[in-house]
Amino acid sequence: MDKYVMILAIITKLTLEQRGNDVDYCKIRCPDNTKDKQRHTVCSLKHNCEKGPKCKNYLNVPFTESEKHEIVDTHNYLRNSVALGKAECTTLDSELFPSASNMREIVWDKELEFLAQCWANQCINEHDPCRHKFYGDLDAGQNRIWTSSNSIHEQLYRFFNECENITVRQIETYQGNPKNDPKIDRFTQMVWWNTSQIGCARIQHIRADSADFFHVTCNYASAGNYRGEPVYNQGKPCSQCPVDTKCLSTYKGLCATEPSKSKVPNICKFAADKKKCVPYLGLVKNEKQEITAPKVNYCEKMHFCNNKPHTVCQLRHNCEKSPKCKRFTKSLLSMSEKREILEIHNELRSRVAFKGNLVTKNRERLPKAANMRELVWDEELEFLAQCWANQCPEFHDECRTKSDQMQTGQNMAWATLTLSPGKSVEKFFNEYVNISNIKLIDHFFDQPFPKIIGHFTQLVYWNTTQVGCGRSRYILPRKKSISTLLVCNYAWTGNYKGMKVYEKGKPCSNCPRGSKCHRKYPGLCTTPPSKSVMPNICPFSKNPKCEPILKNPGINGEPPFQPKLPESKLPKLVRDKSGGNLIEVSLLITICSFCFILLSCIYYTK
């Protein structure tokens, strides 16, 4: 009886609009498949779509509504870039991608999400053979990925990056994955002209043959990758849109698509074991979880900065996306990316403190440090950084003090193309070459543009012990293009005029009491882990839908990132190019033994 009540409770969470038909998938087949693959996946599973017997340490990690929007927006952004002939990629034959005359907008579809969840729950490392839709009677394609990163942006770009393996001829006539060559099928499904619906699912479980443990499955309708057909028609964007459709105003290369009318199907009527079947597969809106983090009212005067209200107070305790943001994607940092940021910060601080071999443009050698401390990750700094990143800013926020009264510094970096967080941190560090007078280490002072040094001095400030970062993607008005922003907050803050950046002397000779020289990072004094946690601002928010902006705050849960910075090779010098308060630079980085990609970044500090 209790189990029945529990199942009934799950059903009642669904609105009438969400509840779909009783669907017998044994009556739905895939006629285009070979005879042995025409039977529908759900039918083969006897209408039991819960966790499969092959799953070990299984955990369902459903996408939130904001993540679903991110998946759709990222797909449409990338499809639009191809359709306009402006893809951030060239073909295998070094040609630009031709523009598309008939590429359609993608929208979210509940049945595709259901079918993706059903198959993902089986923990089987291959595509399911038949996933034909009941609603609309459409065949569905599929992309899958196993990864240790939980970054949606990173996962989808791994699909898209197959663009460099395809030729223009293969766009004109799709022939499948070339034999013995890198794959192209995930990219071609992603940009197939007539694909207009998507639904994805995510689980986590242990694989015996791989360290990757997030499994993402995305289903697409109508399916793509039909041999002998074009991936898309070449021509003027939107010149061959379906009847009664027109170009989108937001994506000017895509033909508009009506919202999907699919619903979440109920398969329990046809399940072999009706007692175990959960109606609608539990695809319900998650109930708001009770937030146990400490409540923080940032509008209390104790959190003000020189009588200026705290940033979170000015935002009325609403740290979600700002209404002014255009083409916004939250792009939360994954655990591995946060570890990368922390590792590289400490690696670079150790170089300054222990080696003493960095030379400025004026050929002055930076001294070793006697009191430089290790950095640890801080959840509240991460929260404050993500809160500000969600506002799509063009400048620093003025008051970001922690709830424990620690004053906070900030570095910000923009990249117009995909750039790893670690590369942004290296860009901060590169400013050491601009130090015009080594006396600045003893008495900090600002240097006039273009000899900016503030990123570097904040990064290596001796008494900074905590860091936390956030990330977002949006159209940066001054660039008029999509940019990725990385915000890193530091406590204590550095860059105090007239104060030492660090104390010169033998490494670790003046560590704080109770601290000792770090084994992993020579020259750094050890720092205990931060006790800060992500604050709960919802009791004070004007947003009735307030919820935590970080899914997985902190850096626990994944193996440590291994830094890729060789001891013998310092980051390359990047010279300043523009005037004003911003620096525009170009960085040439190696992506393989034989090829390079030019990346453009913008960044500044406070």
XYZ file of C-alpha atoms in Angstrom:
606
model
C 0.000 0.000 0.000
C 2.817 2.387 0.883
C 4.441 1.738 -2.471
C 1.157 2.480 -4.240
C 0.821 5.752 -2.366
C 4.387 6.673 -3.293
C 3.748 6.006 -6.991
C 0.486 7.944 -6.830
C 2.355 10.866 -5.298
C 4.807 10.838 -8.180
C 1.972 10.921 -10.689
C 0.257 13.839 -9.004
C 3.375 15.952 -9.419
C 2.729 15.978 -13.151
C 0.380 18.611 -14.468
C -2.362 17.570 -16.844
C -0.411 19.236 -19.636
C 2.581 16.970 -18.959
C 0.726 13.651 -18.715
C 0.831 11.778 -21.980
C -1.015 8.858 -23.506
C -0.760 5.233 -22.497
C 1.705 4.130 -25.159
C 2.362 0.546 -26.229
C 5.756 0.787 -27.897
C 5.464 -2.799 -29.137
C 3.118 -1.380 -31.780
C 5.767 1.105 -32.906
C 8.560 -0.109 -35.142
C 11.495 1.378 -37.040
C 10.719 0.449 -40.662
C 13.936 1.930 -42.061
C 16.096 -0.364 -39.903
C 17.259 -3.859 -40.750
C 14.771 -6.569 -39.711
C 16.658 -7.435 -36.528
C 16.573 -3.787 -35.390
C 12.980 -2.800 -36.112
C 11.638 -3.643 -32.656
C 11.316 -0.587 -30.418
C 13.745 -0.263 -27.499
C 10.969 0.213 -24.936
C 9.240 -2.922 -26.212
C 12.513 -4.883 -25.982
C 12.811 -3.735 -22.362
C 9.265 -5.027 -21.707
C 8.185 -1.468 -20.937
C 10.514 -1.349 -17.921
C 12.615 1.782 -18.252
C 14.003 1.925 -14.730
C 17.632 1.181 -13.768
C 19.029 -1.773 -15.711
C 20.875 -4.823 -14.310
C 24.227 -3.704 -15.774
C 24.333 -0.491 -13.733
C 26.831 -0.241 -10.870
C 26.763 2.628 -8.389
C 23.997 4.166 -10.502
C 22.717 7.682 -9.898
C 20.160 9.525 -11.990
C 21.307 13.119 -12.571
C 18.366 14.696 -14.436
C 18.890 17.954 -16.260
C 17.385 21.010 -14.602
C 15.150 23.344 -16.591
C 18.013 25.831 -16.934
C 20.306 23.063 -18.207
C 17.711 22.019 -20.770
C 17.597 25.622 -21.974
C 21.397 25.583 -22.148
C 21.344 22.419 -24.275
C 18.805 23.917 -26.684
C 20.526 27.315 -26.830
C 23.962 25.806 -27.430
C 22.630 23.608 -30.231
C 20.889 26.560 -31.876
C 23.923 28.801 -31.474
C 26.183 26.240 -33.163
C 23.625 25.380 -35.875
C 23.185 29.090 -36.552
C 26.944 29.625 -36.864
C 27.062 26.894 -39.528
C 23.943 28.172 -41.297
C 25.418 31.669 -41.584
C 28.750 30.317 -42.831
C 30.447 31.590 -39.674
C 31.236 28.329 -37.895
C 34.146 28.450 -35.452
C 35.699 25.601 -37.415
C 37.023 24.728 -40.865
C 36.450 21.505 -42.786
C 38.983 18.720 -43.239
C 39.856 20.241 -46.622
C 40.531 23.613 -44.908
C 37.389 25.187 -46.344
C 34.897 27.409 -44.544
C 31.536 25.781 -43.963
C 29.063 26.827 -46.674
C 25.932 28.608 -45.473
C 22.668 26.647 -45.158
C 19.381 27.587 -46.805
C 17.092 25.239 -44.849
C 18.475 24.648 -41.350
C 15.804 24.602 -38.639
C 15.609 25.746 -35.039
C 15.731 23.015 -32.371
C 13.197 22.848 -29.489
C 12.954 20.566 -26.432
C 10.789 17.456 -26.706
C 9.473 15.516 -23.677
C 9.099 12.170 -25.443
C 12.673 12.307 -26.751
C 13.792 13.102 -23.201
C 11.808 10.092 -21.940
C 13.317 7.755 -24.544
C 16.818 9.068 -23.798
C 16.264 8.492 -20.069
C 14.920 4.998 -20.685
C 18.023 3.971 -22.635
C 20.529 5.800 -20.416
C 19.105 3.906 -17.431
C 20.340 0.629 -18.943
C 24.038 1.641 -18.584
C 24.841 0.014 -21.936
C 27.743 1.465 -23.898
C 26.126 1.493 -27.341
C 23.223 3.094 -29.203
C 19.787 1.574 -28.845
C 18.563 0.235 -32.196
C 15.044 1.730 -32.379
C 13.747 4.897 -30.694
C 10.903 5.945 -33.013
C 8.554 8.598 -31.576
C 4.865 8.011 -30.820
C 4.067 11.739 -31.001
C 4.490 12.884 -34.594
C 5.502 9.411 -35.830
C 9.122 10.517 -36.264
C 12.319 8.510 -36.380
C 14.980 9.694 -33.937
C 18.753 9.977 -34.114
C 21.075 9.820 -31.129
C 24.331 11.241 -29.784
C 26.006 9.832 -26.676
C 29.033 10.729 -24.620
C 30.865 9.383 -21.585
C 32.815 11.996 -19.668
C 34.258 12.822 -16.264
C 33.153 16.439 -16.727
C 29.638 17.567 -15.856
C 29.967 20.680 -18.027
C 27.194 20.773 -20.634
C 29.156 23.273 -22.700
C 32.155 20.931 -22.839
C 30.028 17.877 -23.657
C 28.196 19.512 -26.560
C 31.354 21.002 -28.013
C 32.838 17.514 -28.130
C 29.991 16.618 -30.490
C 30.511 19.764 -32.541
C 34.308 19.523 -32.740
C 33.972 16.604 -35.138
C 33.390 19.400 -37.685
C 37.117 19.396 -38.429
C 36.881 15.795 -39.711
C 34.292 16.406 -42.450
C 34.750 17.589 -46.042
C 32.494 19.893 -48.060
C 31.700 16.939 -50.318
C 30.437 14.957 -47.303
C 28.122 17.861 -46.443
C 26.690 17.721 -49.959
C 26.236 13.929 -49.802
C 26.460 12.220 -46.411
C 28.198 8.825 -46.585
C 28.659 7.970 -42.902
C 31.853 7.822 -40.868
C 34.896 7.422 -43.144
C 36.674 4.086 -42.687
C 39.672 4.275 -40.340
C 39.157 8.041 -40.012
C 37.883 10.199 -37.139
C 34.130 10.257 -36.672
C 31.800 12.877 -38.081
C 28.360 11.443 -37.254
C 27.786 13.286 -33.964
C 28.509 16.611 -35.671
C 26.321 15.838 -38.683
C 23.399 14.777 -36.461
C 23.856 17.958 -34.456
C 23.540 20.177 -37.574
C 21.250 17.997 -39.735
C 18.936 20.436 -41.496
C 15.572 18.805 -40.709
C 16.275 18.002 -37.058
C 13.983 20.273 -35.037
C 13.520 18.484 -31.676
C 15.864 17.279 -28.958
C 15.570 15.550 -25.598
C 18.463 14.459 -23.380
C 19.123 12.483 -20.205
C 22.098 12.117 -17.873
C 23.118 9.415 -15.439
C 26.201 8.634 -13.416
C 27.643 5.180 -12.851
C 30.944 3.293 -12.777
C 32.322 1.659 -15.926
C 34.870 -1.136 -15.747
C 36.694 0.027 -18.888
C 36.844 3.779 -18.290
C 37.310 6.454 -15.648
C 34.495 8.497 -17.233
C 31.330 8.217 -15.218
C 28.790 10.745 -16.563
C 26.728 9.297 -19.404
C 24.765 11.802 -21.509
C 22.295 10.618 -24.155
C 20.609 13.042 -26.569
C 17.866 11.994 -28.987
C 17.036 14.040 -32.099
C 13.958 14.158 -34.345
C 13.664 13.997 -37.206
C 16.716 11.770 -37.374
C 19.685 12.764 -39.491
C 22.643 10.963 -41.052
C 20.807 9.411 -43.986
C 23.346 8.135 -46.497
C 23.180 9.789 -49.896
C 21.343 12.859 -48.600
C 22.799 16.319 -47.900
C 23.530 17.320 -44.312
C 21.902 20.597 -45.349
C 21.186 22.490 -48.559
C 23.734 25.138 -49.385
C 22.511 28.637 -50.123
C 21.281 31.901 -48.656
C 20.275 31.382 -44.984
C 16.522 30.804 -44.526
C 15.848 30.927 -48.273
C 14.319 27.406 -48.213
C 12.408 27.379 -44.924
C 9.351 25.092 -44.586
C 5.998 26.586 -45.602
C 4.591 29.145 -43.122
C 7.904 29.482 -41.280
C 10.417 32.282 -41.327
C 13.829 33.210 -40.001
C 14.245 33.621 -36.273
C 15.067 37.087 -34.985
C 17.522 35.663 -32.439
C 19.203 33.160 -34.791
C 19.092 34.749 -38.221
C 20.263 31.595 -39.997
C 17.596 29.239 -38.606
C 14.025 28.600 -39.752
C 11.606 28.902 -36.817
C 10.132 25.743 -35.225
C 6.856 25.513 -33.310
C 7.113 24.323 -29.673
C 6.858 20.542 -29.373
C 3.450 19.153 -28.384
C 4.870 15.827 -27.205
C 4.085 14.689 -23.679
C 5.682 12.219 -21.282
C 4.193 8.819 -22.212
C 2.871 6.354 -19.653
C 4.100 2.822 -20.385
C 2.989 1.050 -17.182
C -0.249 -0.296 -18.660
C 1.877 -2.483 -20.923
C 4.746 -3.295 -18.533
C 5.569 -6.955 -17.889
C 5.975 -6.135 -14.192
C 3.389 -3.483 -13.397
C 4.333 -3.404 -9.708
C 7.843 -2.144 -10.470
C 6.840 0.267 -13.197
C 6.893 3.954 -12.285
C 4.370 5.932 -14.355
C 5.890 8.573 -16.596
C 9.365 7.328 -15.565
C 9.425 9.919 -12.807
C 10.069 12.672 -15.362
C 8.614 15.276 -13.054
C 9.749 18.617 -11.886
C 11.957 18.045 -8.903
C 10.469 19.277 -5.673
C 12.465 22.146 -4.290
C 14.962 20.630 -1.908
C 15.266 21.993 1.560
C 18.265 24.296 1.669
C 20.369 23.629 4.742
C 23.076 26.232 4.031
C 23.364 29.194 6.417
C 20.970 32.036 5.682
C 22.808 35.238 4.769
C 21.135 38.627 4.388
C 23.677 40.612 2.385
C 21.632 43.788 2.916
C 22.769 43.969 6.539
C 25.188 46.867 6.979
C 27.907 44.551 8.240
C 28.265 43.357 4.623
C 28.528 46.855 3.103
C 31.764 48.211 1.592
C 32.427 51.847 2.535
C 28.668 52.415 2.887
C 28.010 50.803 -0.503
C 25.490 47.927 -0.444
C 26.746 44.450 -1.178
C 26.360 43.222 -4.777
C 23.876 40.522 -3.718
C 21.839 43.143 -1.854
C 21.767 45.392 -4.931
C 20.465 42.408 -6.900
C 17.698 41.943 -4.285
C 19.143 38.539 -3.458
C 18.351 37.324 -6.980
C 21.507 35.803 -8.442
C 19.865 34.237 -11.486
C 20.417 35.482 -15.037
C 19.987 39.223 -15.476
C 17.211 40.397 -17.850
C 19.819 42.403 -19.783
C 21.700 39.234 -20.797
C 21.533 38.280 -24.459
C 22.049 34.676 -25.604
C 22.999 33.734 -22.039
C 24.336 30.319 -21.042
C 25.268 29.693 -17.407
C 28.086 27.217 -18.231
C 28.802 26.225 -14.638
C 32.336 25.042 -13.969
C 32.708 21.294 -13.606
C 34.511 19.739 -10.642
C 37.535 18.960 -12.801
C 37.662 22.531 -14.127
C 37.550 23.939 -10.596
C 40.375 21.631 -9.607
C 42.309 22.775 -12.674
C 41.884 26.420 -11.656
C 43.056 25.747 -8.102
C 46.004 23.573 -9.151
C 47.300 26.105 -11.670
C 46.970 28.994 -9.205
C 49.100 27.141 -6.671
C 51.558 25.934 -9.313
C 52.139 29.499 -10.483
C 52.377 30.918 -6.953
C 54.941 28.213 -6.173
C 57.043 29.257 -9.169
C 57.246 32.792 -7.892
C 57.869 31.846 -4.256
C 60.335 29.004 -4.740
C 62.188 29.434 -8.012
C 62.911 33.133 -8.290
C 63.653 32.781 -12.007
C 60.968 35.006 -13.536
C 62.389 37.953 -15.485
C 60.455 41.088 -16.461
C 60.709 43.026 -19.725
C 63.239 45.264 -17.994
C 65.343 42.178 -17.243
C 64.731 42.396 -13.522
C 64.392 39.100 -11.685
C 61.432 38.630 -9.353
C 62.630 37.727 -5.841
C 61.623 34.580 -3.978
C 58.878 34.851 -1.339
C 59.239 34.164 2.385
C 55.518 34.202 3.258
C 53.413 33.224 0.241
C 50.499 30.987 1.174
C 48.689 28.092 -0.464
C 45.269 28.784 -2.020
C 42.227 26.644 -1.156
C 38.806 26.598 -2.819
C 36.038 28.589 -1.130
C 32.338 27.920 -1.801
C 31.113 31.394 -0.884
C 33.651 33.014 -3.214
C 32.484 30.613 -5.932
C 28.860 31.585 -5.236
C 29.635 35.323 -5.366
C 31.630 34.876 -8.576
C 28.819 32.921 -10.263
C 26.248 35.438 -9.037
C 28.175 38.241 -10.750
C 28.887 36.183 -13.885
C 25.117 35.632 -14.207
C 24.631 39.398 -14.599
C 26.536 39.425 -17.930
C 28.802 42.223 -16.677
C 31.317 44.374 -18.533
C 33.116 45.456 -15.362
C 33.793 44.453 -11.744
C 31.202 44.539 -8.995
C 32.117 46.999 -6.265
C 31.233 45.099 -3.095
C 31.745 41.338 -2.809
C 32.798 40.944 0.834
C 32.323 37.466 2.305
C 29.821 36.909 5.096
C 32.742 36.395 7.525
C 33.907 39.936 6.670
C 36.888 38.877 4.544
C 37.443 41.505 1.854
C 37.606 40.087 -1.638
C 39.613 40.826 -4.794
C 38.610 39.846 -8.300
C 40.049 38.877 -11.688
C 37.884 38.629 -14.799
C 38.637 37.213 -18.259
C 36.637 37.001 -21.486
C 37.299 34.669 -24.403
C 35.537 34.866 -27.759
C 36.252 31.192 -28.444
C 36.379 28.112 -26.257
C 39.245 28.578 -23.789
C 39.990 26.376 -20.809
C 39.809 28.081 -17.405
C 43.455 27.182 -16.849
C 44.488 29.211 -19.895
C 42.685 32.248 -18.481
C 44.607 31.875 -15.218
C 47.867 31.706 -17.183
C 46.846 34.949 -18.903
C 46.528 36.611 -15.497
C 49.993 35.350 -14.602
C 51.637 36.548 -17.824
C 51.431 40.148 -16.632
C 54.560 39.679 -14.489
C 56.633 40.734 -17.525
C 55.034 44.211 -17.363
C 56.467 45.092 -13.939
C 58.450 48.256 -14.658
C 60.245 48.445 -11.310
C 60.996 45.519 -9.026
C 60.437 47.825 -6.021
C 56.731 47.347 -6.700
C 56.975 44.019 -4.846
C 57.813 45.950 -1.635
C 55.425 48.856 -2.232
C 52.550 48.071 -4.589
C 51.432 50.813 -6.973
C 49.250 50.849 -10.079
C 50.982 51.024 -13.424
C 49.435 52.993 -16.299
C 47.971 51.192 -19.287
C 49.174 49.237 -21.211
C 51.566 47.907 -18.555
C 48.806 46.263 -16.553
C 49.943 44.031 -13.681
C 46.902 43.802 -11.383
C 45.892 40.297 -12.424
C 49.356 38.971 -11.638
C 49.771 40.768 -8.315
C 46.345 39.601 -7.092
C 47.161 36.055 -8.173
C 50.419 36.012 -6.149
C 49.435 38.280 -3.234
C 51.037 36.696 -0.174
C 48.039 36.709 2.184
C 45.448 35.542 -0.345
C 44.448 32.049 0.787
C 41.061 31.416 -0.841
C 39.736 31.435 -4.396
C 36.367 30.682 -5.990
C 35.322 31.165 -9.612
C 32.209 31.222 -11.798
C 31.541 31.227 -15.539
C 28.897 32.273 -18.052
C 28.483 32.810 -21.796
C 26.651 35.730 -23.398
C 26.905 38.421 -26.040
C 29.459 40.982 -24.901
C 28.106 44.310 -26.233
C 31.480 45.830 -27.085
C 32.439 42.712 -29.077
C 28.923 41.987 -30.448
C 29.637 38.279 -30.263
C 29.265 35.389 -27.834
C 31.992 35.493 -25.181
C 32.815 33.229 -22.262
C 33.436 35.043 -18.978
C 35.478 33.630 -16.113
C 35.175 35.467 -12.769
C 37.597 34.563 -9.967
C 37.216 36.027 -6.473
C 40.074 36.053 -3.958
C 40.254 36.442 -0.173
C 41.919 38.143 1.376
C 42.046 40.778 -1.354
C 45.408 41.988 -2.611
C 46.738 45.037 -4.445
C 46.833 47.395 -1.450
C 48.722 50.528 -2.463
C 51.969 50.966 -0.564
C 51.826 47.434 0.885
C 54.039 44.465 0.029
C 52.856 42.074 -2.654
C 54.898 39.525 -0.718
C 57.910 39.487 1.598
C 61.214 38.788 -0.100
C 63.351 36.052 1.420
C 63.984 32.348 1.762
C 60.858 30.379 0.754
C 58.618 29.464 3.714
C 60.935 31.241 6.177
C 58.084 33.412 7.487
C 55.016 31.165 7.407
C 52.161 31.907 9.839
C 52.204 30.045 13.150
C 50.961 26.489 12.717
C 51.721 26.495 8.992
C 54.586 24.724 7.252
C 56.095 24.440 3.794
C 53.851 22.620 1.356
C 55.117 19.288 0.015
C 53.346 19.509 -3.322
C 53.875 23.240 -3.870
C 57.379 24.111 -2.657
C 57.644 27.650 -1.388
C 54.013 27.930 -0.263
C 52.912 27.937 3.369
C 50.095 25.456 3.970
C 46.521 26.698 4.415
C 43.713 24.788 6.188
C 40.594 24.006 4.103
C 37.976 26.741 3.937
C 34.923 26.249 6.148
C 32.733 28.541 4.055
C 29.735 27.023 2.279
C 27.382 28.337 -0.361
C 25.007 30.735 1.441
C 21.219 30.512 1.358
C 19.879 33.872 0.143
C 16.374 32.686 -0.772
C 14.635 33.807 2.471
C 15.567 37.390 1.532
C 15.017 37.151 -2.225
C 12.371 38.996 -4.224
C 12.395 36.089 -6.656
C 9.549 33.658 -5.756
C 11.349 30.906 -7.707
C 14.635 31.396 -5.875
C 16.853 28.308 -5.769
C 20.597 27.634 -5.367
C 22.579 28.854 -8.386
C 25.307 26.213 -7.933
C 24.487 22.547 -8.431
C 27.714 21.146 -6.988
C 29.590 23.830 -5.040
C 33.145 23.128 -3.948
C 35.676 20.728 -5.449
C 34.882 17.406 -3.800
C 33.842 14.365 -5.742
C 36.443 13.910 -8.495
C 40.108 12.911 -8.661
C 42.513 15.855 -8.519
C 43.345 17.555 -11.793
C 46.931 16.978 -12.865
C 48.507 20.287 -13.922
C 49.877 20.386 -17.451
C 52.370 23.191 -16.891
C 55.897 21.826 -17.437
C 58.450 22.969 -14.882
C 60.877 24.101 -17.537
C 58.456 26.095 -19.653
C 56.807 29.320 -18.489
C 53.678 30.717 -20.143
C 54.448 32.649 -23.305
C 54.527 36.427 -23.263
C 51.398 38.066 -24.623
C 51.755 41.709 -25.595
C 49.074 44.356 -24.988
C 47.359 45.692 -28.085
C 44.625 48.170 -27.215
C 43.860 51.279 -25.222
C 41.357 52.013 -22.452
C 40.699 49.953 -19.366
C 40.535 46.653 -21.213
C 43.267 44.582 -22.754
C 42.643 42.743 -25.998
C 45.180 40.041 -26.718
C 45.595 37.081 -29.025
C 47.013 33.783 -27.874
C 48.284 31.040 -30.144
C 47.997 27.714 -28.355
C 48.848 24.232 -29.557
C 45.930 21.844 -29.818
C 47.922 18.976 -31.306
C 51.396 18.269 -32.649
C 50.694 19.766 -36.043
C 47.856 22.281 -35.753
C 47.134 25.556 -34.009
C 44.119 27.703 -33.350
C 44.026 31.446 -32.824
C 42.109 32.471 -29.740
C 41.115 36.006 -28.810
C 40.660 37.043 -25.199
C 39.711 40.175 -23.295
C 40.428 40.643 -19.640
C 41.007 43.119 -16.863
C 41.312 43.203 -13.087
C 40.438 45.084 -9.953
